[in-house]
Tab-separated table of C-alpha atoms in Angstrom:
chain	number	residue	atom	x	y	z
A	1	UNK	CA	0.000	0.000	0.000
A	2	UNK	CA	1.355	3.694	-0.481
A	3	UNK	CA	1.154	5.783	2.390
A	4	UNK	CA	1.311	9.624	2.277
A	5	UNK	CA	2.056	11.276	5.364
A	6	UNK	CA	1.325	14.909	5.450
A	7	UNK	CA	3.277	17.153	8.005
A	8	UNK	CA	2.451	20.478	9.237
A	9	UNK	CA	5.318	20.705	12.019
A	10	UNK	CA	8.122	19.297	12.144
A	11	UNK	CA	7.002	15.935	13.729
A	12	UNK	CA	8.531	15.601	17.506
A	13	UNK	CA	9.566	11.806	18.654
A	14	UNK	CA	6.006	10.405	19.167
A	15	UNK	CA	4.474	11.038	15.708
A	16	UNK	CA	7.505	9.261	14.670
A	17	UNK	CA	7.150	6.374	16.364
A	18	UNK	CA	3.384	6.403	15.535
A	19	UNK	CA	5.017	6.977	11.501
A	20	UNK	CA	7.226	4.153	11.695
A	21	UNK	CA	5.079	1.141	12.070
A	22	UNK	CA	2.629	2.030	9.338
A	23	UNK	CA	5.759	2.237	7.233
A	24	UNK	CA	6.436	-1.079	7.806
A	25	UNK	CA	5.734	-3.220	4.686
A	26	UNK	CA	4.444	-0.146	3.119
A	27	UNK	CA	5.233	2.396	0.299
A	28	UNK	CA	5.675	5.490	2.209
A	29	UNK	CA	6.440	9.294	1.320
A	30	UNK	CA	5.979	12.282	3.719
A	31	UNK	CA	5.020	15.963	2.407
A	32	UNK	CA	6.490	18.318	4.946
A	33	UNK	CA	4.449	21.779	4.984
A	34	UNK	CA	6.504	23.322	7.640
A	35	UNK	CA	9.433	23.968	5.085
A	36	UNK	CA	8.795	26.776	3.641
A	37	UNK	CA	7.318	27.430	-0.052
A	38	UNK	CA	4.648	24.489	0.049
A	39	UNK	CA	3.966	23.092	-3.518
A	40	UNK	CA	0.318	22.474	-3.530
A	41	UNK	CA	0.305	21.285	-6.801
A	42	UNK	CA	2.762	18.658	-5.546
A	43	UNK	CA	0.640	17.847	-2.734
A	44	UNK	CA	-2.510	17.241	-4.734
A	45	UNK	CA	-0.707	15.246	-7.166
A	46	UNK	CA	0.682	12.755	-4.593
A	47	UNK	CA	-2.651	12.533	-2.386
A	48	UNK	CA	-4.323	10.847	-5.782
A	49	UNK	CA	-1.051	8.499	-6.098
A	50	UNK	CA	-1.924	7.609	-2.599
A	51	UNK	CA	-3.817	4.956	-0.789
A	52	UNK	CA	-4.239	6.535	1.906
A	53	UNK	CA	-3.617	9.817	3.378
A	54	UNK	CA	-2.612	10.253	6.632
A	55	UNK	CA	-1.944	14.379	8.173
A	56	UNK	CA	-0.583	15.089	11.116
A	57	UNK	CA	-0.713	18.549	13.010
């Protein structure tokens, strides 16, 4: 399955360890929004190449 994790901050030690075990067998990417310059067009591209969406505050 591919997995798109979306990240609006910089994710502290327990959303990784909530990241990493969905990763596990998994095609994963992550979209970090706290960056900078956000491409949206990027973003909406990669949630329909997706399975599943998963964003994270």
């Amino acid at each position: 399955m591919k997995i798109l994790h979306v990240l609006k901050s910089e994710p502290d030690e327990i959303i990784k360890g909530l990241i990493q075990p969905s990763s596990e067998g998994n095609e994963v990417k992550e979209f970090e929004m706290y960056q900078g310059n956000v491409d949206y067009d990027e973003l909406v591209k990669l949630v329909f190449e997706n399975d599943k969406v998963v964003c994270w505050w």
